[in-house]
Short mmCIF file of C-alpha atoms in Angstrom, two decimals:
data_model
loop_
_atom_site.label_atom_id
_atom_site.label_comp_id
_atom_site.label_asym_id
_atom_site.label_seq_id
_atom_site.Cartn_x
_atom_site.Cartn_y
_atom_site.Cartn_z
CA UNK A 657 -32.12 -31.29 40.12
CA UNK A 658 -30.07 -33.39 37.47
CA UNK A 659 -32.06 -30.90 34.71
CA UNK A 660 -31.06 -27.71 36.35
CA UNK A 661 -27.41 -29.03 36.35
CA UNK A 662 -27.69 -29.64 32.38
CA UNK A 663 -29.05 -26.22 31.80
CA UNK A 664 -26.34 -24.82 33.96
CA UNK A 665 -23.77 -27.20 31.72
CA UNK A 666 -25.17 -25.89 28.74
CA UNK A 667 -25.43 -22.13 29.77
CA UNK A 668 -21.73 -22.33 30.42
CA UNK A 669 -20.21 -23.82 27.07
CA UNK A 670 -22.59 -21.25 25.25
CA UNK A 671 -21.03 -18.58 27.00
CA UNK A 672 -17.74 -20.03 26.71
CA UNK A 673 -18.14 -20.35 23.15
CA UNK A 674 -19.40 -17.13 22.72
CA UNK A 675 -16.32 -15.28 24.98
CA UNK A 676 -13.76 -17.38 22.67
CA UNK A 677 -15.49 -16.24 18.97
CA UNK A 678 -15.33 -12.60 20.97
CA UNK A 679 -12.14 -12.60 21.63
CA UNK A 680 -10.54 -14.07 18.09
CA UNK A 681 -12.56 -10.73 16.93
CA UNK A 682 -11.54 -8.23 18.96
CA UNK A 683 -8.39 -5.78 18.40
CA UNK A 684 -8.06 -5.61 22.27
CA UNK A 685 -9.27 -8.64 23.60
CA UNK A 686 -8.76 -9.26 26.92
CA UNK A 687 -6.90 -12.46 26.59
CA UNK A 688 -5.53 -12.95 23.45
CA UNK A 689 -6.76 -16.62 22.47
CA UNK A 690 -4.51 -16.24 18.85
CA UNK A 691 -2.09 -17.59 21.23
CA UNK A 692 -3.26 -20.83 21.10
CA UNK A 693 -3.10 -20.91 17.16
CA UNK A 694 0.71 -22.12 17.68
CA UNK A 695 0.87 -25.37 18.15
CA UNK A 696 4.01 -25.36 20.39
CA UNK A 697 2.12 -22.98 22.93
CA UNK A 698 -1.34 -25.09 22.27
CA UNK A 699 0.63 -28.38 23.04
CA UNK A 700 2.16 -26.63 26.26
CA UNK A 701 -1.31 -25.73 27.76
CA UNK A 702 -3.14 -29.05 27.18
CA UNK A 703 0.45 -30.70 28.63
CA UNK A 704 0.01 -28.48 31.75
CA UNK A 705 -3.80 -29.04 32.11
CA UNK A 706 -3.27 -32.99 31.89
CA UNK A 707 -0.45 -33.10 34.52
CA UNK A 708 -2.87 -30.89 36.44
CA UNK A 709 -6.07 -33.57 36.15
CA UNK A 710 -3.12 -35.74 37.39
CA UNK A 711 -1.87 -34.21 40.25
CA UNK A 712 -5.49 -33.04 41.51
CA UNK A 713 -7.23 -36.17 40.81
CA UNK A 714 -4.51 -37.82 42.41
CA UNK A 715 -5.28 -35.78 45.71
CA UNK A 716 -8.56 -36.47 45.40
CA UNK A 717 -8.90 -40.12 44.83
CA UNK A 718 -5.52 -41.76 47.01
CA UNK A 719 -6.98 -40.74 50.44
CA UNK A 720 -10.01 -42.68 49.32
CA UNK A 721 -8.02 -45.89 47.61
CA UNK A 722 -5.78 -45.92 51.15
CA UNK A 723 -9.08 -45.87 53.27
CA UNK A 724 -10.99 -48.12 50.97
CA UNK A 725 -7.94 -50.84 49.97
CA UNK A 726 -5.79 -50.54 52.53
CA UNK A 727 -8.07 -49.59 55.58
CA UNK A 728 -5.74 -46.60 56.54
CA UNK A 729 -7.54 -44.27 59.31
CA UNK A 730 -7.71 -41.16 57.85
CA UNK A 731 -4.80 -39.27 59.24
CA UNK A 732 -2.47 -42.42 57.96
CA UNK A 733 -3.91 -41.54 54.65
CA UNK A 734 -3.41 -38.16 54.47
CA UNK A 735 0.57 -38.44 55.60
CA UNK A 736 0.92 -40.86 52.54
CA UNK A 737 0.04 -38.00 50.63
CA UNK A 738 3.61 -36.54 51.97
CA UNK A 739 5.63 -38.98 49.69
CA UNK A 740 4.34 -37.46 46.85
CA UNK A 741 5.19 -34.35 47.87
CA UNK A 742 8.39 -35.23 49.08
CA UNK A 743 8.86 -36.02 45.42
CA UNK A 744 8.12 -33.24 43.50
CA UNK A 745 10.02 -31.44 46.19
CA UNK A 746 12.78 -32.28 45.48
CA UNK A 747 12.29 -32.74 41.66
CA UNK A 748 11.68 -29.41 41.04
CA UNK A 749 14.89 -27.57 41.46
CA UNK A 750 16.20 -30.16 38.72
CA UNK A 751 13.44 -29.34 36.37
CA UNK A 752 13.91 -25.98 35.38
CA UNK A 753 18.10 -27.06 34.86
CA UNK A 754 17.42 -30.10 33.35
CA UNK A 755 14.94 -27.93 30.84
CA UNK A 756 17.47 -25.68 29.81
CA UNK A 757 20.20 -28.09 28.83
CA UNK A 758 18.30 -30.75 27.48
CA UNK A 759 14.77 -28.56 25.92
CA UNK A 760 11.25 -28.71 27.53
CA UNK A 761 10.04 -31.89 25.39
CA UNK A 762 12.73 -34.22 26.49
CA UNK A 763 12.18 -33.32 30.15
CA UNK A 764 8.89 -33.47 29.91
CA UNK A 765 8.51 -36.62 28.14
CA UNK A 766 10.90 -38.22 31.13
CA UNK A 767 8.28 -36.89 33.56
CA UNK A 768 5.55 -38.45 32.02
CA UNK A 769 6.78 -41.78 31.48
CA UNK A 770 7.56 -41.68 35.42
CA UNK A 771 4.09 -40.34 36.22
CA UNK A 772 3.06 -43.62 34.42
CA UNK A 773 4.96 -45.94 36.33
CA UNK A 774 3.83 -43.97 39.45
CA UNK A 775 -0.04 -44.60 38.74
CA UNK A 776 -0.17 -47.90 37.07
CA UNK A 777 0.85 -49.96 39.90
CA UNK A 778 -2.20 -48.92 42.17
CA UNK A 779 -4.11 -50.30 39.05
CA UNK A 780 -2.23 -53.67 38.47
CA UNK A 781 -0.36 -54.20 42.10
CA UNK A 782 -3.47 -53.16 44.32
CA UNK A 783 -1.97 -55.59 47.23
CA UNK A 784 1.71 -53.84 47.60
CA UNK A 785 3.01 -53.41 51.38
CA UNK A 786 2.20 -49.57 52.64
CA UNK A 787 5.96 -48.80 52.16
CA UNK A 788 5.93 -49.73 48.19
CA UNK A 789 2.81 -47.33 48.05
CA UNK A 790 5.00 -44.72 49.47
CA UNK A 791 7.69 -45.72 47.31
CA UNK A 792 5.28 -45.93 44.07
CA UNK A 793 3.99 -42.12 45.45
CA UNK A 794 7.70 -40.62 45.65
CA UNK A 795 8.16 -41.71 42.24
CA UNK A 796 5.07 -40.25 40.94
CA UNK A 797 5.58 -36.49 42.57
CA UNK A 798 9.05 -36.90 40.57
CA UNK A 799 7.13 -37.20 37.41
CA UNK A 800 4.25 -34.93 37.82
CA UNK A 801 7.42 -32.13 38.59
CA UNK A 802 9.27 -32.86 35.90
CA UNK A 803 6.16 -33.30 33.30
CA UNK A 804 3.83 -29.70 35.07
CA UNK A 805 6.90 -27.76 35.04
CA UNK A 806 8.65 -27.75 31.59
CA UNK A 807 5.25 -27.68 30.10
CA UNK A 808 4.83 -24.38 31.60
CA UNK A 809 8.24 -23.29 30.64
CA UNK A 810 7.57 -24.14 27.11
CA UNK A 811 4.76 -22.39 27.39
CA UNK A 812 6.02 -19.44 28.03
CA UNK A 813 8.99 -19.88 26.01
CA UNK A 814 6.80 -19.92 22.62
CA UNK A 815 5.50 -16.35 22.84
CA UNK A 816 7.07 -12.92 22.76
CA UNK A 817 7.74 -10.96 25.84
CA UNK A 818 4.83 -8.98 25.83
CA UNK A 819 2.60 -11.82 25.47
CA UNK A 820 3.80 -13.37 28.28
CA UNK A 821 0.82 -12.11 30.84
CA UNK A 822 -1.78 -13.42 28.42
CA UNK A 823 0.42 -16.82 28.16
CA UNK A 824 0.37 -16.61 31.90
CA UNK A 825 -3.73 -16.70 31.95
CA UNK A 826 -4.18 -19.49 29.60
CA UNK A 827 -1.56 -22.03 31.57
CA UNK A 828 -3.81 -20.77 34.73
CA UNK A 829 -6.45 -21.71 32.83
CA UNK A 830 -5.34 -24.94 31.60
CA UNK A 831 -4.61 -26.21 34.57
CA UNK A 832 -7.37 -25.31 36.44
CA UNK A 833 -9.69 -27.21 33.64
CA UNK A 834 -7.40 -29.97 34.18
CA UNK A 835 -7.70 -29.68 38.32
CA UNK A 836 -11.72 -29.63 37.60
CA UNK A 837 -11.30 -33.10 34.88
CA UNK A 838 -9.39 -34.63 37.54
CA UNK A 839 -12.24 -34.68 40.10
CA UNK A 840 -14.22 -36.83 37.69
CA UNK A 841 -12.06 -39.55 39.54
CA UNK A 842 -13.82 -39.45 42.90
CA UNK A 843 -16.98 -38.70 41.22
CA UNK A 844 -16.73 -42.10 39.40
CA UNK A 845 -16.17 -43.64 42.60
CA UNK A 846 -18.75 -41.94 44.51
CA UNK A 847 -21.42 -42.95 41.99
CA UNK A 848 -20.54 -46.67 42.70
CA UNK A 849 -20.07 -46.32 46.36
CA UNK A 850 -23.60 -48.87 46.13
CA UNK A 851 -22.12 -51.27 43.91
CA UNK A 852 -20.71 -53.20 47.03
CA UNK A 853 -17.28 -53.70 44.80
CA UNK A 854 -14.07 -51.65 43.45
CA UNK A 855 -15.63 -51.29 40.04
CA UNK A 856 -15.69 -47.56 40.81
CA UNK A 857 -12.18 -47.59 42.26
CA UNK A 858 -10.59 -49.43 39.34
CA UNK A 859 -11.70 -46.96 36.29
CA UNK A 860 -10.92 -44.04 38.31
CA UNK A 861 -7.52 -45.33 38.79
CA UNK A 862 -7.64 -45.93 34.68
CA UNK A 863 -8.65 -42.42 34.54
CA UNK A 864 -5.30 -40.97 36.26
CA UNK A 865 -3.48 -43.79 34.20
CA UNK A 866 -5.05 -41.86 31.19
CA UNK A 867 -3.90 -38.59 32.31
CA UNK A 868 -0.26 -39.67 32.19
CA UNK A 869 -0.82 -41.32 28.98
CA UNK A 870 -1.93 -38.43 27.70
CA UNK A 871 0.48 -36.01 28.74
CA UNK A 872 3.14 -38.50 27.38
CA UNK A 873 1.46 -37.62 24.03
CA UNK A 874 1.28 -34.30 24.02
CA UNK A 875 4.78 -33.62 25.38
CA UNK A 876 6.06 -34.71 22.26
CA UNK A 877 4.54 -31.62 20.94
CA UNK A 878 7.00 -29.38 22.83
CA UNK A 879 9.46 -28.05 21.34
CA UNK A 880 12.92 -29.36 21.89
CA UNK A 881 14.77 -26.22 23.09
CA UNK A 882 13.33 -23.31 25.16
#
């Protein structure tokens, strides 16, 4: 079984590989992967796909932490996903302003810093009360809405008008590739579910901390003005 899921691996990034030399060759590809030759538009995409292994491993891995940790039923851990939520809820109708007046970079760079301080306290405060948990959650929806969504305005802000529905593809791509990286977090802790500790628990929580990291990288790579 674990051979047939190497060949599939390995069929895949072939094909990948040969769909991207394809398309850098053709007159009429049919998504124009020049695009990602500019490094504002490149930085944009890999900023989008990071917050997205964020936001999805996040989903993925909480439930499990509140269950596991905190020994929420599973119903109490699903409605702390709502602070999170609540977060980027309300965060997002500031983005898009807060993008225009101050660029794409600077917002973006704010977002990730809070999408930091919104993971690394399940890392290094694993005993806070339920309600700082919320608290810690409402402040990382914040970030991950003010790092996802002037990534994908710079994005789209680097290419010319009639590039924008190939633009449009790669962020959709990007940030499902980062949705799919993001699940490596529960995977990590399903693999030491027989370890009979929170080994498993701990570097999947380091793996979300290294998401934000990362994006907080790459976001200096946007440009400063849409």
């Amino acid at each position: 079984m674990r051979f047939h899921r190497y060949v599939t691996l390995g069929l895949g990034m072939a094909l990948t590989i040969a769909f991207l030399r394809h398309a850098r060759k053709s007159t009429e590809p049919l998504i124009d992967m020049r695009l990602l030759s500019r490094p504002g538009f490149t930085m944009a995409v890999v900023t989008s796909g990071l917050t997205g292994a964020a936001m999805y491993g996040g989903l993925l891995l909480f439930p499990l932490y509140f269950q596991e940790v905190l020994r929420q039923t599973p119903t109490e851990a699903g409605l702390m996903l709502l602070a999170m939520g609540l977060g980027s809820a309300l965060a997002l109708p500031f983005a898009g302003v807060l993008s225009d007046q101050k660029g794409p970079a600077v917002v973006c760079l704010a977002g990730s810093m809070i999408l930091m301080i919104g993971t690394a306290p399940f890392f290094v405060l694993p005993h806070l009360p339920t309600a700082g948990f919320a608290v810690v959650l409402f402040l990382r929806g914040i970030g991950l809405a003010l790092a996802q969504m002037p990534a994908m305005t710079a994005a789209y802000g680097a290419v010319e008008k009639h590039e924008t529905g190939d633009a449009a593809t790669l962020v959709n791509i990007g940030q499902r590739l980062g949705g799919a990286l993001g699940a490596i977090a529960t995977i990590i802790v399903l693999a030491h579910d027989s370890s009979g500790d929170d080994t498993g628990l701990k570097w999947a929580l380091m793996l979300l901390l290294g998401f934000a990291i990362a994006a907080l990288l790459t976001s200096r790579g946007l440009p400063d003005k849409k």
